[in-house]
Amino acid sequence: MSVPSGQKATAPRRRPSRPGGLPGRQDWSSWPRYQAAAAGFRGYWYPVTYSSQVTGRPRQITLLGEKIVLLRDSGTVYALRDRCPHRGVPLSEGSQQFPGTISCPYHGWTFDLRSGELKAAITDGPASPICGKVTQPTYPTAERLGMVWVFVGDGEDAPPIDDQLPEELVDNAAIVGSRIQPRPGNWRFACENGYDEGHAKYLHRTALWRLFKPMPVWNETRVVQRGRWIYRVQDEQHWEADFPGLGKWSNQAWFKLKPPKAVANIGNTGGHREVNPVIAAQDYPGFASVSMPGVLRIVYPTFIHYEFYVPVDQDSHLYVGALVEFTRGIRTLPFYAKYLGFVRWLFHGQFSGQDRWMVEVTDAPPERLYRPDDSLLRWRKLAEDTCEARAERLRGDGIHPPGPPPAD
């Protein structure tokens, strides 16, 4: 722009910058045990791999930040700490020289798989005096849903694994399609994403799994507790909304199914299918529920989807997704064709991949929450209360688990 002679050019006026009004919650100190659980909660069973992937060859996993070696012997899976106490070499680099044992590759220290007792130090001969003086830590194991589960505690006896599984999976015939995938991001972000009330309507609106399904814009939801689970109960579903000064917004399109007239709590958007008798018998208050140590349950009319968020360390986790139909016999054949043909790719792939993306890039706290985040607050409170009850129970048994760091 030219300036007439004798006049000074003036810079264009700019609106002064303002500090953002988003201080929010700076930490999770309201829930000290939850805040301290970056590497997960101890005292629970976790699925760590498929049963078919544990053989007579030692395999290392990491669970709650601990290196563990898995080995199958005479059909049973065993788990020991993956560090030889002699010089710290991983036992998973070793081999099985005698039945029922594992031997370190360095000097042949040989441990009993069941008890962890040092049975031989091969390079010190049969009468080595170190034998009987060293015991390697072991971990209880179990196999359910085609997976190996490992219990990590603080010295307490492991409870029966069936006490921790979702109740409907214990006594009912079921068929499972599952996916186990290492993922970046803290396990708490994954669990909070799974139970989050707001994200599915927006983030997943582009998922192929929901291409033809109606999607509400927002819901009126409350959280109720029944036993060890907390449930999201949908009271109202709003399929379009007029935002003041902006305009109307909707998730609907001409090719989508029409929204249901009644509010649904079996399946998040209702459906015309008859509810499976096993699912109907559970009388779930809401279609989405979560329990410790990070288990999500999403109930649909004909199947239930579970997600187990398994802490590897504070920066990564295992995503374990399991889609379960309660059927048996010849009726299982269509399930395999459907799951392997497209559901695994659409649901446990592209749809779940959107969640993986968000978990990887989440950076909280600090955080500024909004109304739908009541579900996250209730989950954190459940975790805090359950952990405190466990700590009190262990103290009563003379076990003193490490607690959260003291407040500054």
PDB file of N, CA, C and O in Angstrom, residues 163-188:
ATOM      1  N   ASP A 163     -13.527 -64.996  39.535  1.00  0.00           N
ATOM      2  CA  ASP A 163     -14.094 -63.920  40.344  1.00  0.00           C
ATOM      3  C   ASP A 163     -13.868 -62.563  39.711  1.00  0.00           C
ATOM      4  O   ASP A 163     -14.556 -61.594  40.064  1.00  0.00           O
ATOM      5  N   GLN A 164     -12.900 -62.468  38.802  1.00  0.00           N
ATOM      6  CA  GLN A 164     -12.605 -61.188  38.166  1.00  0.00           C
ATOM      7  C   GLN A 164     -13.195 -61.065  36.776  1.00  0.00           C
ATOM      8  O   GLN A 164     -13.466 -59.963  36.300  1.00  0.00           O
ATOM      9  N   LEU A 165     -13.409 -62.191  36.086  1.00  0.00           N
ATOM     10  CA  LEU A 165     -13.985 -62.132  34.746  1.00  0.00           C
ATOM     11  C   LEU A 165     -15.398 -61.553  34.797  1.00  0.00           C
ATOM     12  O   LEU A 165     -16.092 -61.685  35.811  1.00  0.00           O
ATOM     13  N   PRO A 166     -15.844 -60.899  33.738  1.00  0.00           N
ATOM     14  CA  PRO A 166     -17.255 -60.515  33.670  1.00  0.00           C
ATOM     15  C   PRO A 166     -18.147 -61.720  33.953  1.00  0.00           C
ATOM     16  O   PRO A 166     -17.925 -62.813  33.390  1.00  0.00           O
ATOM     17  N   GLU A 167     -19.120 -61.556  34.812  1.00  0.00           N
ATOM     18  CA  GLU A 167     -19.877 -62.683  35.345  1.00  0.00           C
ATOM     19  C   GLU A 167     -20.498 -63.557  34.261  1.00  0.00           C
ATOM     20  O   GLU A 167     -20.534 -64.789  34.384  1.00  0.00           O
ATOM     21  N   GLU A 168     -20.983 -62.940  33.192  1.00  0.00           N
ATOM     22  CA  GLU A 168     -21.675 -63.690  32.159  1.00  0.00           C
ATOM     23  C   GLU A 168     -20.748 -64.592  31.358  1.00  0.00           C
ATOM     24  O   GLU A 168     -21.213 -65.485  30.636  1.00  0.00           O
ATOM     25  N   LEU A 169     -19.431 -64.384  31.481  1.00  0.00           N
ATOM     26  CA  LEU A 169     -18.480 -65.214  30.744  1.00  0.00           C
ATOM     27  C   LEU A 169     -18.112 -66.498  31.486  1.00  0.00           C
ATOM     28  O   LEU A 169     -17.454 -67.364  30.917  1.00  0.00           O
ATOM     29  N   VAL A 170     -18.538 -66.624  32.723  1.00  0.00           N
ATOM     30  CA  VAL A 170     -18.065 -67.744  33.548  1.00  0.00           C
ATOM     31  C   VAL A 170     -18.845 -69.028  33.273  1.00  0.00           C
ATOM     32  O   VAL A 170     -18.264 -70.098  33.102  1.00  0.00           O
ATOM     33  N   ASP A 171     -20.176 -68.953  33.223  1.00  0.00           N
ATOM     34  CA  ASP A 171     -20.985 -70.173  33.161  1.00  0.00           C
ATOM     35  C   ASP A 171     -21.783 -70.334  31.871  1.00  0.00           C
ATOM     36  O   ASP A 171     -22.581 -71.266  31.765  1.00  0.00           O
ATOM     37  N   ASN A 172     -21.616 -69.445  30.924  1.00  0.00           N
ATOM     38  CA  ASN A 172     -22.396 -69.520  29.691  1.00  0.00           C
ATOM     39  C   ASN A 172     -21.522 -69.910  28.509  1.00  0.00           C
ATOM     40  O   ASN A 172     -20.378 -69.455  28.396  1.00  0.00           O
ATOM     41  N   ALA A 173     -22.067 -70.766  27.644  1.00  0.00           N
ATOM     42  CA  ALA A 173     -21.354 -71.126  26.419  1.00  0.00           C
ATOM     43  C   ALA A 173     -21.188 -69.884  25.559  1.00  0.00           C
ATOM     44  O   ALA A 173     -22.131 -69.117  25.367  1.00  0.00           O
ATOM     45  N   ALA A 174     -19.977 -69.673  25.068  1.00  0.00           N
ATOM     46  CA  ALA A 174     -19.706 -68.457  24.307  1.00  0.00           C
ATOM     47  C   ALA A 174     -18.656 -68.728  23.248  1.00  0.00           C
ATOM     48  O   ALA A 174     -17.835 -69.647  23.372  1.00  0.00           O
ATOM     49  N   ILE A 175     -18.688 -67.916  22.208  1.00  0.00           N
ATOM     50  CA  ILE A 175     -17.685 -67.973  21.149  1.00  0.00           C
ATOM     51  C   ILE A 175     -17.047 -66.593  21.064  1.00  0.00           C
ATOM     52  O   ILE A 175     -17.731 -65.571  21.182  1.00  0.00           O
ATOM     53  N   VAL A 176     -15.725 -66.579  20.869  1.00  0.00           N
ATOM     54  CA  VAL A 176     -14.956 -65.344  21.024  1.00  0.00           C
ATOM     55  C   VAL A 176     -14.164 -65.034  19.762  1.00  0.00           C
ATOM     56  O   VAL A 176     -13.470 -65.898  19.215  1.00  0.00           O
ATOM     57  N   GLY A 177     -14.268 -63.799  19.323  1.00  0.00           N
ATOM     58  CA  GLY A 177     -13.365 -63.253  18.313  1.00  0.00           C
ATOM     59  C   GLY A 177     -12.553 -62.155  18.975  1.00  0.00           C
ATOM     60  O   GLY A 177     -13.128 -61.239  19.572  1.00  0.00           O
ATOM     61  N   SER A 178     -11.235 -62.226  18.912  1.00  0.00           N
ATOM     62  CA  SER A 178     -10.439 -61.295  19.717  1.00  0.00           C
ATOM     63  C   SER A 178      -9.232 -60.775  18.957  1.00  0.00           C
ATOM     64  O   SER A 178      -8.822 -61.330  17.937  1.00  0.00           O
ATOM     65  N   ARG A 179      -8.670 -59.724  19.523  1.00  0.00           N
ATOM     66  CA  ARG A 179      -7.455 -59.128  18.976  1.00  0.00           C
ATOM     67  C   ARG A 179      -6.614 -58.591  20.119  1.00  0.00           C
ATOM     68  O   ARG A 179      -7.122 -57.899  21.005  1.00  0.00           O
ATOM     69  N   ILE A 180      -5.341 -58.939  20.124  1.00  0.00           N
ATOM     70  CA  ILE A 180      -4.385 -58.431  21.100  1.00  0.00           C
ATOM     71  C   ILE A 180      -3.363 -57.605  20.341  1.00  0.00           C
ATOM     72  O   ILE A 180      -2.727 -58.095  19.415  1.00  0.00           O
ATOM     73  N   GLN A 181      -3.211 -56.350  20.742  1.00  0.00           N
ATOM     74  CA  GLN A 181      -2.354 -55.437  19.978  1.00  0.00           C
ATOM     75  C   GLN A 181      -1.569 -54.524  20.916  1.00  0.00           C
ATOM     76  O   GLN A 181      -2.157 -53.839  21.748  1.00  0.00           O
ATOM     77  N   PRO A 182      -0.237 -54.508  20.804  1.00  0.00           N
ATOM     78  CA  PRO A 182       0.542 -53.525  21.574  1.00  0.00           C
ATOM     79  C   PRO A 182       0.235 -52.121  21.062  1.00  0.00           C
ATOM     80  O   PRO A 182       0.182 -51.887  19.856  1.00  0.00           O
ATOM     81  N   ARG A 183       0.044 -51.190  21.994  1.00  0.00           N
ATOM     82  CA  ARG A 183      -0.283 -49.829  21.603  1.00  0.00           C
ATOM     83  C   ARG A 183       0.495 -48.825  22.452  1.00  0.00           C
ATOM     84  O   ARG A 183       0.748 -49.071  23.632  1.00  0.00           O
ATOM     85  N   PRO A 184       0.836 -47.697  21.856  1.00  0.00           N
ATOM     86  CA  PRO A 184       1.463 -46.621  22.635  1.00  0.00           C
ATOM     87  C   PRO A 184       0.425 -45.907  23.485  1.00  0.00           C
ATOM     88  O   PRO A 184      -0.776 -45.953  23.191  1.00  0.00           O
ATOM     89  N   GLY A 185       0.899 -45.239  24.516  1.00  0.00           N
ATOM     90  CA  GLY A 185       0.003 -44.474  25.365  1.00  0.00           C
ATOM     91  C   GLY A 185      -0.257 -45.175  26.681  1.00  0.00           C
ATOM     92  O   GLY A 185      -0.238 -46.406  26.767  1.00  0.00           O
ATOM     93  N   ASN A 186      -0.512 -44.386  27.705  1.00  0.00           N
ATOM     94  CA  ASN A 186      -0.760 -44.939  29.027  1.00  0.00           C
ATOM     95  C   ASN A 186      -2.091 -45.675  29.076  1.00  0.00           C
ATOM     96  O   ASN A 186      -3.067 -45.254  28.447  1.00  0.00           O
ATOM     97  N   TRP A 187      -2.140 -46.760  29.823  1.00  0.00           N
ATOM     98  CA  TRP A 187      -3.339 -47.584  29.893  1.00  0.00           C
ATOM     99  C   TRP A 187      -4.541 -46.806  30.426  1.00  0.00           C
ATOM    100  O   TRP A 187      -5.683 -47.085  30.036  1.00  0.00           O
ATOM    101  N   ARG A 188      -4.298 -45.807  31.296  1.00  0.00           N
ATOM    102  CA  ARG A 188      -5.417 -45.032  31.839  1.00  0.00           C
ATOM    103  C   ARG A 188      -6.095 -44.216  30.748  1.00  0.00           C
ATOM    104  O   ARG A 188      -7.330 -44.057  30.758  1.00  0.00           O
TER     105      ARG A 188
END
